[in-house]
Amino acid sequence: MSARLNDSVNGSQSSTLRRTSRVVVGVSGSPGSPAALTRAVQEARHRGHLLVPVSAWTPRGGEAAARCAPSPGLDAQTERAAEERLKRAIASALGGMPEDVPVAPTVVRGSVADALVSLAAHPGDLLVLSGGPRHPLVRLVRGGIRRQVTARAQAPVLLVPEPTVPRGTRRWLRDLTADDFRRRAANGLAG
């Protein structure tokens, strides 16, 4: 499924990833990730580039712990989980792999920022990320990867805003309880 770059992002990319210009998109579980992935597909289609959705992973406990007490079985399990997250994110955001755009899903062992910056380091590449939450305080706390990537990226970076939810809808969603779902399910089965 994915082109693996397991040697910590050190330039050991496959020849397929090296030959053509790419649209590299960071894929995570964030609310803005589907929007970033959708926009990356549009950009890849428009530019005629290879789409490279990326999921990065690190060993549990970090690289230092992995060097002190290697656990190949646990690392393989963590990598498989990253591959599954990437597959689910693509299926959820796009309904499956786009057929009119070449796609090279990539799972990388290393930090997210290092992976994205390394993969989008060639002339003509584009790096697409979720712009994150709009509230300045939340952005300050949760925007570390975006700040690292935008500071170090050699390729242009496109930040895609998270979709907004109207305030009334946010309140309604926040106030939902488990009983609301049970009532709705009971009404759906009765009708």
mmCIF file of C-alpha atoms in Angstrom:
data_model
loop_
_atom_site.group_PDB
_atom_site.id
_atom_site.type_symbol
_atom_site.label_atom_id
_atom_site.label_comp_id
_atom_site.label_asym_id
_atom_site.label_seq_id
_atom_site.Cartn_x
_atom_site.Cartn_y
_atom_site.Cartn_z
ATOM 1 C CA MET A 1 0.000 0.000 0.000
ATOM 2 C CA SER A 2 2.636 2.518 0.923
ATOM 3 C CA ALA A 3 6.123 3.418 -0.065
ATOM 4 C CA ARG A 4 7.962 3.004 3.209
ATOM 5 C CA LEU A 5 10.781 5.269 4.267
ATOM 6 C CA ASN A 6 11.762 3.661 7.518
ATOM 7 C CA ASP A 7 15.314 4.890 7.861
ATOM 8 C CA SER A 8 14.157 8.048 9.709
ATOM 9 C CA VAL A 9 13.726 10.359 6.686
ATOM 10 C CA ASN A 10 17.301 10.409 5.448
ATOM 11 C CA GLY A 11 16.885 10.671 1.720
ATOM 12 C CA SER A 12 16.502 6.949 1.018
ATOM 13 C CA GLN A 13 13.412 7.652 -1.043
ATOM 14 C CA SER A 14 12.315 5.264 -3.741
ATOM 15 C CA SER A 15 13.055 6.240 -7.335
ATOM 16 C CA THR A 16 9.327 6.782 -7.953
ATOM 17 C CA LEU A 17 9.223 9.458 -5.275
ATOM 18 C CA ARG A 18 12.466 11.020 -6.491
ATOM 19 C CA ARG A 19 11.686 11.440 -10.206
ATOM 20 C CA THR A 20 8.604 13.634 -10.330
ATOM 21 C CA SER A 21 7.340 16.781 -8.686
ATOM 22 C CA ARG A 22 5.030 16.048 -5.788
ATOM 23 C CA VAL A 23 2.209 17.429 -3.753
ATOM 24 C CA VAL A 24 3.050 16.234 -0.249
ATOM 25 C CA VAL A 25 0.241 16.331 2.311
ATOM 26 C CA GLY A 26 0.466 15.605 6.006
ATOM 27 C CA VAL A 27 -2.326 13.270 7.080
ATOM 28 C CA SER A 28 -3.284 13.078 10.743
ATOM 29 C CA GLY A 29 -6.435 12.660 12.782
ATOM 30 C CA SER A 30 -6.995 16.405 13.073
ATOM 31 C CA PRO A 31 -10.317 17.949 12.023
ATOM 32 C CA GLY A 32 -8.557 19.842 9.223
ATOM 33 C CA SER A 33 -6.782 16.812 7.770
ATOM 34 C CA PRO A 34 -9.607 15.787 5.365
ATOM 35 C CA ALA A 35 -9.774 19.341 3.987
ATOM 36 C CA ALA A 36 -5.992 19.389 3.464
ATOM 37 C CA LEU A 37 -6.098 16.005 1.734
ATOM 38 C CA THR A 38 -8.957 17.075 -0.535
ATOM 39 C CA ARG A 39 -7.117 20.284 -1.486
ATOM 40 C CA ALA A 40 -3.891 18.331 -2.105
ATOM 41 C CA VAL A 41 -5.748 16.095 -4.581
ATOM 42 C CA GLN A 42 -7.041 19.203 -6.382
ATOM 43 C CA GLU A 43 -3.531 20.677 -6.514
ATOM 44 C CA ALA A 44 -1.978 17.397 -7.752
ATOM 45 C CA ARG A 45 -4.650 17.109 -10.429
ATOM 46 C CA HIS A 46 -4.193 20.748 -11.528
ATOM 47 C CA ARG A 47 -0.377 20.567 -11.593
ATOM 48 C CA GLY A 48 -0.090 17.013 -12.919
ATOM 49 C CA HIS A 49 2.021 16.036 -9.889
ATOM 50 C CA LEU A 50 2.315 12.882 -7.845
ATOM 51 C CA LEU A 51 0.181 13.003 -4.673
ATOM 52 C CA VAL A 52 2.093 11.859 -1.574
ATOM 53 C CA PRO A 53 -0.120 11.560 1.522
ATOM 54 C CA VAL A 54 2.225 11.118 4.493
ATOM 55 C CA SER A 55 1.750 9.579 7.906
ATOM 56 C CA ALA A 56 4.735 9.724 10.260
ATOM 57 C CA TRP A 57 5.302 7.552 13.298
ATOM 58 C CA THR A 58 7.885 7.208 16.036
ATOM 59 C CA PRO A 59 8.509 4.236 18.309
ATOM 60 C CA ARG A 60 6.568 4.245 21.545
ATOM 61 C CA GLY A 61 8.678 6.047 24.098
ATOM 62 C CA GLY A 62 10.640 7.832 21.334
ATOM 63 C CA GLU A 63 13.784 7.068 19.381
ATOM 64 C CA ALA A 64 16.044 7.227 22.443
ATOM 65 C CA ALA A 65 14.008 4.527 24.190
ATOM 66 C CA ALA A 66 14.029 2.440 21.003
ATOM 67 C CA ARG A 67 17.822 2.582 20.891
ATOM 68 C CA CYS A 68 18.118 1.579 24.561
ATOM 69 C CA ALA A 69 15.550 -1.224 24.417
ATOM 70 C CA PRO A 70 14.746 -2.147 20.803
ATOM 71 C CA SER A 71 11.410 -3.813 20.212
ATOM 72 C CA PRO A 72 11.022 -4.763 16.538
ATOM 73 C CA GLY A 73 7.627 -6.352 17.148
ATOM 74 C CA LEU A 74 6.233 -3.246 18.805
ATOM 75 C CA ASP A 75 7.759 -1.025 16.099
ATOM 76 C CA ALA A 76 6.136 -3.156 13.390
ATOM 77 C CA GLN A 77 2.796 -2.905 15.200
ATOM 78 C CA THR A 78 3.130 0.896 15.475
ATOM 79 C CA GLU A 79 4.021 1.141 11.781
ATOM 80 C CA ARG A 80 1.011 -1.008 10.792
ATOM 81 C CA ALA A 81 -1.224 1.246 12.907
ATOM 82 C CA ALA A 82 0.153 4.288 11.040
ATOM 83 C CA GLU A 83 -0.548 2.567 7.707
ATOM 84 C CA GLU A 84 -4.116 1.800 8.783
ATOM 85 C CA ARG A 85 -4.676 5.405 9.931
ATOM 86 C CA LEU A 86 -3.454 6.619 6.548
ATOM 87 C CA LYS A 87 -5.744 4.203 4.664
ATOM 88 C CA ARG A 88 -8.750 5.221 6.794
ATOM 89 C CA ALA A 89 -7.999 8.932 6.358
ATOM 90 C CA ILE A 90 -7.799 8.571 2.572
ATOM 91 C CA ALA A 91 -10.985 6.498 2.452
ATOM 92 C CA SER A 92 -12.824 8.919 4.735
ATOM 93 C CA ALA A 93 -11.753 12.129 3.000
ATOM 94 C CA LEU A 94 -11.739 10.944 -0.613
ATOM 95 C CA GLY A 95 -13.873 7.798 -0.647
ATOM 96 C CA GLY A 96 -10.804 5.829 -1.794
ATOM 97 C CA MET A 97 -7.779 6.452 -3.985
ATOM 98 C CA PRO A 98 -8.371 8.974 -6.758
ATOM 99 C CA GLU A 99 -8.100 7.272 -10.136
ATOM 100 C CA ASP A 100 -7.045 10.326 -12.143
ATOM 101 C CA VAL A 101 -4.052 11.278 -9.953
ATOM 102 C CA PRO A 102 -0.959 9.157 -9.306
ATOM 103 C CA VAL A 103 -0.788 8.489 -5.557
ATOM 104 C CA ALA A 104 2.090 7.213 -3.411
ATOM 105 C CA PRO A 105 0.851 6.869 0.184
ATOM 106 C CA THR A 106 3.916 7.007 2.419
ATOM 107 C CA VAL A 107 4.494 5.928 5.990
ATOM 108 C CA VAL A 108 7.653 7.380 7.518
ATOM 109 C CA ARG A 109 9.497 6.584 10.721
ATOM 110 C CA GLY A 110 10.476 9.939 12.149
ATOM 111 C CA SER A 111 9.047 13.191 13.363
ATOM 112 C CA VAL A 112 6.175 14.663 11.372
ATOM 113 C CA ALA A 113 7.991 17.929 10.641
ATOM 114 C CA ASP A 114 11.188 16.164 9.493
ATOM 115 C CA ALA A 115 9.220 13.782 7.275
ATOM 116 C CA LEU A 116 7.223 16.508 5.551
ATOM 117 C CA VAL A 117 10.172 18.859 5.044
ATOM 118 C CA SER A 118 12.357 16.037 3.665
ATOM 119 C CA LEU A 119 9.727 14.720 1.270
ATOM 120 C CA ALA A 120 8.844 18.161 -0.146
ATOM 121 C CA ALA A 121 12.407 19.353 -0.719
ATOM 122 C CA HIS A 122 12.624 19.201 -4.514
ATOM 123 C CA PRO A 123 12.013 21.962 -7.081
ATOM 124 C CA GLY A 124 8.372 22.075 -8.060
ATOM 125 C CA ASP A 125 7.076 20.321 -4.937
ATOM 126 C CA LEU A 126 4.188 21.676 -2.888
ATOM 127 C CA LEU A 127 3.562 20.947 0.773
ATOM 128 C CA VAL A 128 -0.077 20.988 1.955
ATOM 129 C CA LEU A 129 -1.016 21.126 5.643
ATOM 130 C CA SER A 130 -4.104 21.772 7.675
ATOM 131 C CA GLY A 131 -4.126 25.395 8.779
ATOM 132 C CA GLY A 132 -5.318 24.282 12.186
ATOM 133 C CA PRO A 133 -7.829 25.942 14.472
ATOM 134 C CA ARG A 134 -8.636 29.605 13.941
ATOM 135 C CA HIS A 135 -8.618 30.689 17.573
ATOM 136 C CA PRO A 136 -5.216 32.321 18.307
ATOM 137 C CA LEU A 137 -4.782 30.734 21.752
ATOM 138 C CA VAL A 138 -5.525 27.219 20.492
ATOM 139 C CA ARG A 139 -3.263 27.834 17.512
ATOM 140 C CA LEU A 140 -0.430 28.861 19.830
ATOM 141 C CA VAL A 141 -0.729 25.680 21.885
ATOM 142 C CA ARG A 142 -1.368 23.195 19.054
ATOM 143 C CA GLY A 143 0.503 24.731 16.095
ATOM 144 C CA GLY A 144 4.024 23.413 16.761
ATOM 145 C CA ILE A 145 4.322 21.167 13.722
ATOM 146 C CA ARG A 146 2.979 23.833 11.365
ATOM 147 C CA ARG A 147 5.464 26.362 12.758
ATOM 148 C CA GLN A 148 8.373 23.932 12.377
ATOM 149 C CA VAL A 149 7.421 22.981 8.835
ATOM 150 C CA THR A 150 6.801 26.505 7.587
ATOM 151 C CA ALA A 151 10.082 27.697 9.113
ATOM 152 C CA ARG A 152 12.166 24.925 7.500
ATOM 153 C CA ALA A 153 10.364 24.032 4.270
ATOM 154 C CA GLN A 154 12.189 24.516 0.967
ATOM 155 C CA ALA A 155 8.980 24.048 -1.030
ATOM 156 C CA PRO A 156 5.978 26.364 -0.929
ATOM 157 C CA VAL A 157 3.577 25.521 1.918
ATOM 158 C CA LEU A 158 -0.193 25.737 1.439
ATOM 159 C CA LEU A 159 -2.134 25.949 4.725
ATOM 160 C CA VAL A 160 -5.745 24.835 4.285
ATOM 161 C CA PRO A 161 -8.162 26.252 6.868
ATOM 162 C CA GLU A 162 -10.159 23.859 8.991
ATOM 163 C CA PRO A 163 -13.829 23.777 8.081
ATOM 164 C CA THR A 164 -15.898 26.005 10.308
ATOM 165 C CA VAL A 165 -18.973 24.894 12.190
ATOM 166 C CA PRO A 166 -21.599 27.577 12.860
ATOM 167 C CA ARG A 167 -21.764 28.655 16.502
ATOM 168 C CA GLY A 168 -25.345 27.425 17.010
ATOM 169 C CA THR A 169 -24.428 24.005 15.644
ATOM 170 C CA ARG A 170 -21.363 23.832 17.901
ATOM 171 C CA ARG A 171 -23.572 24.532 20.930
ATOM 172 C CA TRP A 172 -26.085 21.927 19.824
ATOM 173 C CA LEU A 173 -23.345 19.316 19.318
ATOM 174 C CA ARG A 174 -21.673 20.174 22.626
ATOM 175 C CA ASP A 175 -24.956 19.725 24.512
ATOM 176 C CA LEU A 176 -25.759 16.290 23.056
ATOM 177 C CA THR A 177 -25.857 13.388 25.479
ATOM 178 C CA ALA A 178 -25.895 9.637 25.093
ATOM 179 C CA ASP A 179 -29.656 9.710 25.777
ATOM 180 C CA ASP A 180 -30.175 11.894 22.709
ATOM 181 C CA PHE A 181 -28.585 9.199 20.544
ATOM 182 C CA ARG A 182 -30.588 6.434 22.211
ATOM 183 C CA ARG A 183 -33.856 8.325 21.624
ATOM 184 C CA ARG A 184 -32.930 8.974 17.995
ATOM 185 C CA ALA A 185 -32.037 5.313 17.467
ATOM 186 C CA ALA A 186 -35.281 4.171 19.115
ATOM 187 C CA ASN A 187 -37.298 6.568 16.925
ATOM 188 C CA GLY A 188 -35.450 5.403 13.822
ATOM 189 C CA LEU A 189 -36.205 1.745 14.570
ATOM 190 C CA ALA A 190 -39.853 2.452 15.354
ATOM 191 C CA GLY A 191 -40.416 4.457 12.161
#
